[in-house]
Tab-separated table of C-alpha atoms in Angstrom:
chain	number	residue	atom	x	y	z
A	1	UNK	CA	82.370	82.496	21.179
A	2	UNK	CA	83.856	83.661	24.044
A	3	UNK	CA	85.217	82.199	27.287
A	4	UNK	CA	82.335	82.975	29.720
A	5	UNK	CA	79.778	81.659	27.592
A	6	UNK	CA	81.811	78.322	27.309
A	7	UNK	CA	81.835	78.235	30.846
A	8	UNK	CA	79.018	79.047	31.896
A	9	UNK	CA	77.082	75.894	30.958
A	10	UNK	CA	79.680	74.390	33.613
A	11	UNK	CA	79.313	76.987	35.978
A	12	UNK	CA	75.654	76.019	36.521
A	13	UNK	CA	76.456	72.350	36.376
A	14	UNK	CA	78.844	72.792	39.254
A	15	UNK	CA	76.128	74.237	41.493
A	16	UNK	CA	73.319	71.742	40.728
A	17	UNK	CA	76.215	69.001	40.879
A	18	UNK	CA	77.264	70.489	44.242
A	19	UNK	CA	73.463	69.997	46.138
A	20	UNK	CA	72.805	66.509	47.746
A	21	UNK	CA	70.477	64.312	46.451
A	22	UNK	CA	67.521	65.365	48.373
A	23	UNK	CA	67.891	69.124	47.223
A	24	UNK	CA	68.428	68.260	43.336
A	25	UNK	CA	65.336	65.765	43.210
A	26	UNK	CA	63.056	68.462	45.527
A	27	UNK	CA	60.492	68.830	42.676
A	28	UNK	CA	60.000	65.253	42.939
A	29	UNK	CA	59.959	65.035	46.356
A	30	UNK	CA	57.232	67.998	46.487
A	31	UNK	CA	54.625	66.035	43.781
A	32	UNK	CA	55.150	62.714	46.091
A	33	UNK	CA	54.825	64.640	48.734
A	34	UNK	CA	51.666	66.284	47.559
A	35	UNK	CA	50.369	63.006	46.340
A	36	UNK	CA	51.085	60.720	49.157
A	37	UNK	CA	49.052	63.265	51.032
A	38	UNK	CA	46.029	63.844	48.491
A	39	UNK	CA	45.935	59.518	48.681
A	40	UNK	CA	45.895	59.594	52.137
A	41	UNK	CA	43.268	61.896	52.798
A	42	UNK	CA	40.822	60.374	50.447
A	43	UNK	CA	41.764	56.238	51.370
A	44	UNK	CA	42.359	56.272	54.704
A	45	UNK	CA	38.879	57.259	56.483
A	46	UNK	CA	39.235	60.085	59.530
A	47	UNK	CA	42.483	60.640	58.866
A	48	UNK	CA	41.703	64.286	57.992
A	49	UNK	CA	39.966	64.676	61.510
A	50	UNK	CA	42.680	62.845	63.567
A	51	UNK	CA	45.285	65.290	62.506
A	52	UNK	CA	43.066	68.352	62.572
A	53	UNK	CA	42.033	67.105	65.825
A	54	UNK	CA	44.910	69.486	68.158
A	55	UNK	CA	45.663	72.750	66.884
A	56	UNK	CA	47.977	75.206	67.607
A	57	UNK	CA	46.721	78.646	66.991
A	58	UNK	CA	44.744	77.410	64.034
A	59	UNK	CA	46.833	75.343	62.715
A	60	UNK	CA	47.036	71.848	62.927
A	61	UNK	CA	49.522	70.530	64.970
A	62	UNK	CA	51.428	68.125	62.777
A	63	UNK	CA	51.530	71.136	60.255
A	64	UNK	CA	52.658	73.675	63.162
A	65	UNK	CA	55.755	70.667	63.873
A	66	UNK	CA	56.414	70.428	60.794
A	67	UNK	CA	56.489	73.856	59.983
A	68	UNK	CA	59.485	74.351	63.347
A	69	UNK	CA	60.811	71.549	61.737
A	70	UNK	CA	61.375	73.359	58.411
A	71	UNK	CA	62.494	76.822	59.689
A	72	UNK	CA	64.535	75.921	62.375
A	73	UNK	CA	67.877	74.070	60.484
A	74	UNK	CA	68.184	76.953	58.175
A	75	UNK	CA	67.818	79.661	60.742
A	76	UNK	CA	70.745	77.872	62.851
A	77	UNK	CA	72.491	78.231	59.422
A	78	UNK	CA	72.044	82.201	59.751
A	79	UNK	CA	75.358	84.155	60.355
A	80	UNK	CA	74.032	86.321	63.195
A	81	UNK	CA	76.940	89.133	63.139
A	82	UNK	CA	76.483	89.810	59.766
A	83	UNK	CA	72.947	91.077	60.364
A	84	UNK	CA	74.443	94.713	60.366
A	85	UNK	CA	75.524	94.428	56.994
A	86	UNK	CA	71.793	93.868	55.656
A	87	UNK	CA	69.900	96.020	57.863
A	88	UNK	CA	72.338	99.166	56.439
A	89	UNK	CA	71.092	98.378	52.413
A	90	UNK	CA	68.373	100.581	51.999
A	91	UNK	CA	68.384	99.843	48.652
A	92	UNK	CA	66.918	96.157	49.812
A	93	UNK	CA	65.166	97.217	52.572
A	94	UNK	CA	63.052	99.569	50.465
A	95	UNK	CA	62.547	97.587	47.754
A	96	UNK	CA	61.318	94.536	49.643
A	97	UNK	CA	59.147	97.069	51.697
A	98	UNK	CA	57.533	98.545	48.609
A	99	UNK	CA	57.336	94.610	46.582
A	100	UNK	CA	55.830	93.012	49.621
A	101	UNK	CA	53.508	95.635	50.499
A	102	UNK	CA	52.210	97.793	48.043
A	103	UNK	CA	52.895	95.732	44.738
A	104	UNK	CA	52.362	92.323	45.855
A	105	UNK	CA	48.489	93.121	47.524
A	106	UNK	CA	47.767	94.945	44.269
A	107	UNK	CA	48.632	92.424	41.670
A	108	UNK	CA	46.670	89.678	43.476
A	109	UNK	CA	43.817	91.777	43.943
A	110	UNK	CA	43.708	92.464	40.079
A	111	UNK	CA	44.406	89.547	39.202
A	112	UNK	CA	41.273	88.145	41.452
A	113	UNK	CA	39.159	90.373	39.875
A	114	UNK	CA	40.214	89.910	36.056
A	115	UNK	CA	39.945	86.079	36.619
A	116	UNK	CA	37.275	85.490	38.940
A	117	UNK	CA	35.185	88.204	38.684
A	118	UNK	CA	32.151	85.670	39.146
A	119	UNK	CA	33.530	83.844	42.338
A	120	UNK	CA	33.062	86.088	45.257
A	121	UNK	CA	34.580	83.438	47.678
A	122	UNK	CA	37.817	82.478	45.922
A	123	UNK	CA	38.342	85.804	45.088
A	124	UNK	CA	38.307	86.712	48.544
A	125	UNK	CA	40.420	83.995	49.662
A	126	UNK	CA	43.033	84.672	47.163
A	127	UNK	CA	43.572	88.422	48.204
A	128	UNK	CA	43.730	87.111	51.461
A	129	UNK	CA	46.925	85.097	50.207
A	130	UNK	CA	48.304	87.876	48.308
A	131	UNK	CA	48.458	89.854	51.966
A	132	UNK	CA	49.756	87.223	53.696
A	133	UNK	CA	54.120	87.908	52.893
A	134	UNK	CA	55.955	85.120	53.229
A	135	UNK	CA	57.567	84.227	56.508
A	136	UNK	CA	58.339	80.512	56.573
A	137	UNK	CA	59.048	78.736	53.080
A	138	UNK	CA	60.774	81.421	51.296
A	139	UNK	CA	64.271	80.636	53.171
A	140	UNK	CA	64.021	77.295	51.601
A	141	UNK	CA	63.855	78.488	48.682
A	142	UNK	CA	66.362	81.514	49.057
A	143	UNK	CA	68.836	78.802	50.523
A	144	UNK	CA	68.314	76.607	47.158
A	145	UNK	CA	68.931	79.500	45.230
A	146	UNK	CA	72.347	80.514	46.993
A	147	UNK	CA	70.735	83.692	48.202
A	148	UNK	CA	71.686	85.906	50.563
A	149	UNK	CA	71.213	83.841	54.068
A	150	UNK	CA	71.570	86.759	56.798
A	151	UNK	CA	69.175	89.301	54.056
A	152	UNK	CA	66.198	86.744	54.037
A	153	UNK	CA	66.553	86.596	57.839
A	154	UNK	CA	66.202	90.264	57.903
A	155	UNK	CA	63.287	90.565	54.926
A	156	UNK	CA	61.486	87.460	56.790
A	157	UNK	CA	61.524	89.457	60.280
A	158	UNK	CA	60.710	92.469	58.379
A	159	UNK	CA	57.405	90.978	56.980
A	160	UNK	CA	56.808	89.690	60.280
A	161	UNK	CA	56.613	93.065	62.090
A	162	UNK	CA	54.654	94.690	59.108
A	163	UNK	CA	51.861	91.569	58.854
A	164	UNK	CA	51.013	92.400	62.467
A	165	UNK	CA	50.380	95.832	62.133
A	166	UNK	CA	49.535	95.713	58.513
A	167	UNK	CA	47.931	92.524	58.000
A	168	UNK	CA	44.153	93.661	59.030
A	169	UNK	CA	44.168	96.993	57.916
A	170	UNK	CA	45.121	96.372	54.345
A	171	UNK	CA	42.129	93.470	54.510
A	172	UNK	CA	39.883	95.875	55.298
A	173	UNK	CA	41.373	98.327	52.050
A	174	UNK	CA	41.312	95.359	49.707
A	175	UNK	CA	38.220	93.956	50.796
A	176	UNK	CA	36.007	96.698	51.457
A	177	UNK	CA	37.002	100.211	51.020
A	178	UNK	CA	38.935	99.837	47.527
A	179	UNK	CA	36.173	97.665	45.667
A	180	UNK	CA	33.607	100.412	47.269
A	181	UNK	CA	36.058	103.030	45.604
A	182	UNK	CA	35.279	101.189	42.075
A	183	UNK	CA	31.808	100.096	42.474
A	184	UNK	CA	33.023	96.598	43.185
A	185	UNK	CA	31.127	94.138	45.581
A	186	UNK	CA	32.568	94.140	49.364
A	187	UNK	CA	33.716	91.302	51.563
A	188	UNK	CA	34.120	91.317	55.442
A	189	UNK	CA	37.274	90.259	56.990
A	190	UNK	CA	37.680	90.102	60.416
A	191	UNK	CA	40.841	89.664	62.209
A	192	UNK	CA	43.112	91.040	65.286
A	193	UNK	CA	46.398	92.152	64.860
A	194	UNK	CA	47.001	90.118	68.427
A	195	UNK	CA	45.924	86.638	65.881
A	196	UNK	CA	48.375	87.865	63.589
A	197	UNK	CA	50.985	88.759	66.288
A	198	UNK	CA	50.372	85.427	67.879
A	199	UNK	CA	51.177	83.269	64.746
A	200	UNK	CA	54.300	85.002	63.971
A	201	UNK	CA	55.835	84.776	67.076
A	202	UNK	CA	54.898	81.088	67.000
A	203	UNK	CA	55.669	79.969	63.352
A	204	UNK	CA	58.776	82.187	62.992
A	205	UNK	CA	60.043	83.522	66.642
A	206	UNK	CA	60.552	79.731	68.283
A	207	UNK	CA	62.629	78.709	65.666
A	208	UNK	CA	64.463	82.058	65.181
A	209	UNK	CA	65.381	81.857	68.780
A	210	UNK	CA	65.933	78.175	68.554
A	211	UNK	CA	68.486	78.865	65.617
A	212	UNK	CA	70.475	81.800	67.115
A	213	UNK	CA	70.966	79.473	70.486
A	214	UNK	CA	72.221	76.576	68.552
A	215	UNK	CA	74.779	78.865	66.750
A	216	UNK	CA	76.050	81.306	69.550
A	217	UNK	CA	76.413	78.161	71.986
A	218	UNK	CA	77.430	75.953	69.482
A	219	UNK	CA	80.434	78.104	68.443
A	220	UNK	CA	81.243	79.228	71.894
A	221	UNK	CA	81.646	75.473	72.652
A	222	UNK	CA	83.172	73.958	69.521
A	223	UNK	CA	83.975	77.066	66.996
A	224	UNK	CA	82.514	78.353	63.923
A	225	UNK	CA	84.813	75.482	61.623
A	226	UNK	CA	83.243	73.127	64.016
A	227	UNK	CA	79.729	74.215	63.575
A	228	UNK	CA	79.511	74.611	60.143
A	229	UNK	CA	81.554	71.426	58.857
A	230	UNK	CA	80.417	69.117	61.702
A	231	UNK	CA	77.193	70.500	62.841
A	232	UNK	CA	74.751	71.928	60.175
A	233	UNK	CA	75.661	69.219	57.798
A	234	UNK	CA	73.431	66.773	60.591
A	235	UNK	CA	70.717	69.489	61.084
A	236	UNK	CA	70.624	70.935	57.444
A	237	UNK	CA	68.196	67.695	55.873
A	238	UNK	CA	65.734	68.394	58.582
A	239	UNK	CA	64.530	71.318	56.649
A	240	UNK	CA	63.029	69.826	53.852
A	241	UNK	CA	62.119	66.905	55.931
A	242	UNK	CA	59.974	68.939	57.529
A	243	UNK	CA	59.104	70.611	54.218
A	244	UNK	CA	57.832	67.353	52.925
A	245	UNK	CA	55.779	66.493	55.739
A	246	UNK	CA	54.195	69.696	56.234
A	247	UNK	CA	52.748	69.425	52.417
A	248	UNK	CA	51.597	65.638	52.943
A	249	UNK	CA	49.711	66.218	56.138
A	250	UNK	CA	48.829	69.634	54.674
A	251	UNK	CA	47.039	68.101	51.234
A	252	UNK	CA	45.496	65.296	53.543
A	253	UNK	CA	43.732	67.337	55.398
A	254	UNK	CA	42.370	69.209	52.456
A	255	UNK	CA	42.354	66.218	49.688
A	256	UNK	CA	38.699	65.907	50.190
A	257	UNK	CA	38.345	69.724	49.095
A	258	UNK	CA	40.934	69.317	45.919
A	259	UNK	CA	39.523	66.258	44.290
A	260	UNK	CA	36.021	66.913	44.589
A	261	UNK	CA	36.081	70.020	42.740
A	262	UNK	CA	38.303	70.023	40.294
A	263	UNK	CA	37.469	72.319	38.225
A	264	UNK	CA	37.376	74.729	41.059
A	265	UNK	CA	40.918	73.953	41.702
A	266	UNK	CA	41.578	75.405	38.051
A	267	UNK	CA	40.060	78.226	38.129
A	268	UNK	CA	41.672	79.279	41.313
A	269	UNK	CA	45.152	78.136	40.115
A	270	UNK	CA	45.034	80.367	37.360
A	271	UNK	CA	45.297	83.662	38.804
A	272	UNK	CA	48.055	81.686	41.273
A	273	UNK	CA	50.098	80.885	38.104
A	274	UNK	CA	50.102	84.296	36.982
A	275	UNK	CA	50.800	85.993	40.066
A	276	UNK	CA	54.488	84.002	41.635
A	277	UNK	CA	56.367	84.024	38.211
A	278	UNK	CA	55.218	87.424	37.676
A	279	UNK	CA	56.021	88.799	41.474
A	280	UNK	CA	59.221	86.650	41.046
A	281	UNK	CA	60.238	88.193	37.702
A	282	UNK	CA	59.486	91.878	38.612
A	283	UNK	CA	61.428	91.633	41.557
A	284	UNK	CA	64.481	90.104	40.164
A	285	UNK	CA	64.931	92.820	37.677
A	286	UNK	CA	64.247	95.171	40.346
A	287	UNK	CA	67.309	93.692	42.297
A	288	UNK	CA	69.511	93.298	38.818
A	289	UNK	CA	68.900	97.410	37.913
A	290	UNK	CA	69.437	98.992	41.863
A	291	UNK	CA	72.767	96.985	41.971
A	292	UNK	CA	71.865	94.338	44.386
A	293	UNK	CA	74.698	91.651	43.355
A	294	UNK	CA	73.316	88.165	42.732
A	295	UNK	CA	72.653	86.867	46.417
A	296	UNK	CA	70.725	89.641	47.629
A	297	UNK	CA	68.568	89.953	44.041
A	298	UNK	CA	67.924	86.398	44.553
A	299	UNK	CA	66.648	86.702	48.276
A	300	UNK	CA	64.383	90.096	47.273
A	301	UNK	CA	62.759	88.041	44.584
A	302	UNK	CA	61.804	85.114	46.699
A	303	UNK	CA	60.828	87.035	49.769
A	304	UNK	CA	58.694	89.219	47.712
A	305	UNK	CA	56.776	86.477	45.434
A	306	UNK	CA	56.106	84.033	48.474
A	307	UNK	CA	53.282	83.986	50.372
A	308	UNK	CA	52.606	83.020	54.089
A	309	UNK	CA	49.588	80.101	53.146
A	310	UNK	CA	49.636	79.139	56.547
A	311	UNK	CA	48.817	82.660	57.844
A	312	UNK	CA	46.066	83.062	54.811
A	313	UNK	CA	44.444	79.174	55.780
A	314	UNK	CA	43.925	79.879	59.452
A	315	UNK	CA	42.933	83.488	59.010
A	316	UNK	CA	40.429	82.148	56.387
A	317	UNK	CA	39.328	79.280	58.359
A	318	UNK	CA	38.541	81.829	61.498
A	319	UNK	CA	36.794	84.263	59.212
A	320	UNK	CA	34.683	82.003	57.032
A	321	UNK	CA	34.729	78.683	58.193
A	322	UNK	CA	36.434	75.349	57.823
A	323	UNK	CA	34.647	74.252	54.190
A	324	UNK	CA	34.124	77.784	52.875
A	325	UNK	CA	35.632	78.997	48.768
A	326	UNK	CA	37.919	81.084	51.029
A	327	UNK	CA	39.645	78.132	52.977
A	328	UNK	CA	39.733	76.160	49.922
A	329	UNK	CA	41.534	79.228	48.009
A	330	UNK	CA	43.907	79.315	50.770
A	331	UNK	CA	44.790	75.221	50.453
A	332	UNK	CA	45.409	76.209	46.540
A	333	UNK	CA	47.777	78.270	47.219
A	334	UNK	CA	50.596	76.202	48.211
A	335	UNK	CA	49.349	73.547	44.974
A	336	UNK	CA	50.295	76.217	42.915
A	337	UNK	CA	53.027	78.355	44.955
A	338	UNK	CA	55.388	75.458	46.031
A	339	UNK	CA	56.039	73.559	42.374
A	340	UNK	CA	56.420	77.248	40.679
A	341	UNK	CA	59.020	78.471	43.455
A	342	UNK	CA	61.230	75.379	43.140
A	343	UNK	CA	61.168	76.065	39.820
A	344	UNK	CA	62.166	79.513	39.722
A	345	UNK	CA	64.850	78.247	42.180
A	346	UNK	CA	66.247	76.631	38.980
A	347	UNK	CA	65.780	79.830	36.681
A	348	UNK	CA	67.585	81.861	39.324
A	349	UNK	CA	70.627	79.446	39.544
A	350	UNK	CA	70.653	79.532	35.367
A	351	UNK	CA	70.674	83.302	35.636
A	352	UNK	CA	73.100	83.166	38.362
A	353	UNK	CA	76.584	83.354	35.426
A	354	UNK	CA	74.934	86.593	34.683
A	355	UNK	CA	76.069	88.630	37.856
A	356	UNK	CA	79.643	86.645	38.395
A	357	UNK	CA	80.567	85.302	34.956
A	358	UNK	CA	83.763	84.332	36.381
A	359	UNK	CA	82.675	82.099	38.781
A	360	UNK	CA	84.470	78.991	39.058
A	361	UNK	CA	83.253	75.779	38.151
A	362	UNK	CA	83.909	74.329	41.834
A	363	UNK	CA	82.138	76.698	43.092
A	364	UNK	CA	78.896	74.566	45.708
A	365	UNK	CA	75.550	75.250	46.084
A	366	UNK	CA	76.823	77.053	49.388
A	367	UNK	CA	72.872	77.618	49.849
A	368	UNK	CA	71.926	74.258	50.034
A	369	UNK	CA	69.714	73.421	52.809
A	370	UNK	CA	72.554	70.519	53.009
A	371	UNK	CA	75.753	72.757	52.672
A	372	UNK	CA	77.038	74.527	56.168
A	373	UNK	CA	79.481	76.805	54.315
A	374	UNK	CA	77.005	79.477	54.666
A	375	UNK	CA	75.882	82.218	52.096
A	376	UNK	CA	77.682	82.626	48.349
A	377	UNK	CA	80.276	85.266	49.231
A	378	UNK	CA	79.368	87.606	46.137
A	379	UNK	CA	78.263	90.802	48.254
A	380	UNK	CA	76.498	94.319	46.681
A	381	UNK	CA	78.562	97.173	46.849
């Protein structure tokens, strides 16, 4: 047996060693979270309508908080001057462009079709997720994964700019003109791009701009050795603090809608577990064969197998209403989406000895949502 496959057992145990407590319990974290919330919604009467009682563009606002909360302590993490070196890999740029919006839309929309081909409404809602890319969670779990920090910012910012001009227009394809194309029945979705716009700049631009402040005045004042040993160590938990509360108020406001129909839930989930390992898989070959490295591979298969569940609840909440399949589709999503991406965070650090089998067994989870020492240093060519 040789020397790299006795290490590598350690090499993995180093990383997972190297994350705090918080990050290396996160699945069970996520299930309390999700049950404290499914609890609270059914024992505690109007709680469900006193936190859905102030929105903020169709969200509501303890989600939209917690949602800044999340985003913001890993987007002060971003190295801003090494944006240049991202935004000049076409090989990344065009394969998250291609993943997120030509593959991704298709595979949900056949996979609503193969597996619910007799519920109109949560096959609807479900496409609706699949064209919702990921803009919030999906540095979480890149960060977990020792991804590529500065690419996700890019890929995230990239989605961003193509859901508003893309978002509506490829509704109307999957929902009307393509399953007119095959005989299919049609749905009706009805959204602005200036809705879309609107929740991006709120769920992704406040924190973005919060983030690059805290660095570029932080380091002007203090230094970069400052500001990543003394600074984002105090701000880094936030993130899945915020994570944490976003799912419990999230699944109290829709526990009613889980528990009651079960069996619903099941049938949705099933095209849900299909869809993120298989998004996830394809796109972390995709990464392995171009020659992406490790960290970027790692941040093209997250940002290409998440989906933006906050984007897909409101717009389905606008468009169909509070208690339609479609809204309840949307709540599903995260069930399903948040337990299988953690997950996957763990497959990608296991196949993480494959690109640098000489990694050293000190090596930290430098993506940690607790570690300031920024991205893993392993770079494409």
């Amino acid at each position: 047996m040789s020397t790299e496959n006795l290490a590598a057992p350690d090499v993995e145990r180093g990383v997972v060693a190297k994350l705090s407590t918080l990050d290396r319990f996160l699945p069970v974290w996520i299930l309390v979270a999700m049950a404290l919330g499914l609890i609270g919604g059914r024992l505690i009467p109007g709680l469900g309508a006193a936190l859905g009682a102030v929105t903020v563009d169709g969200i509501s606002l303890p989600i939209a908080l917690g949602l800044l909360v999340m985003m913001y302590p890993v987007l002060a993490k971003v190295r801003y001057d090494r944006l240049d070196t991202v935004t000049g890999d076409r090989r990344l740029l065009v394969s998250s462009l291609v993943l997120n919006w030509v593959i991704g839309p298709a595979l949900m929309f056949a996979l609503a079709w193969l597996l619910l081909p007799d519920l109109p409404e949560y096959r609807t809602g479900l496409i609706i997720v699949g064209l919702a890319r990921c803009i919030a969670m999906v540095i979480i779990w890149n960060d977990l994964a020792c991804g590529d920090r500065e690419a996700a910012a890019v890929l995230v910012a990239l989605n961003s700019v193509f859901q508003v001009f893309a978002f509506a227009a490829l509704g109307w394809f999957y929902l009307v003109v393509l399953p007119g194309w095959l005989g299919l029945p049609t749905a009706g979705l009805e959204v602005s791009a200036w809705d879309i716009a609107r929740s991006v700049l709120i769920f992704l631009g406040i924190p973005l701009v919060a983030g690059y402040l805290t660095r570029r005045l932080g380091e002007r004042a203090k230094g970069r050795d400052w500001y990543e040993s003394r600074l984002l160590p105090r701000l880094g938990p936030f993130a899945l603090y915020g994570l944490l509360f976003t799912i419990v108020v999230l699944f109290a406001l829709q526990g009613d809608a889980i528990t009651s129909q079960p069996l619903d839930v099941v049938r949705i989930a099933l095209p849900l577990l299909a869809y993120f390992p298989l998004m996830w898989a394809g796109s972390f070959a995709l990464g392995a064969a171009v020659g992406l490295g490790y960290a970027r591979t790692t941040t093209l298969a997250f940002t290409a197998a998440g989906n933006n569940f906050e984007l897909a609840i409101a717009v389905a909440i606008a468009t169909f209403g509070v208690t339609s399949g479609q809204a309840l589709a949307g709540v599903v999503g995260p069930l399903i989406e948040v337990p299988v991406l953690v997950a996957l965070v763990y497959v990608s650090l296991a196949l993480r000895r494959r690109f640098t089998p000489h990694l050293p067994v000190t090596t930290s989870g430098a993506g940690s949502t607790s570690d300031p020492a920024g991205p893993p240093t392993h770079r494409s060519p």
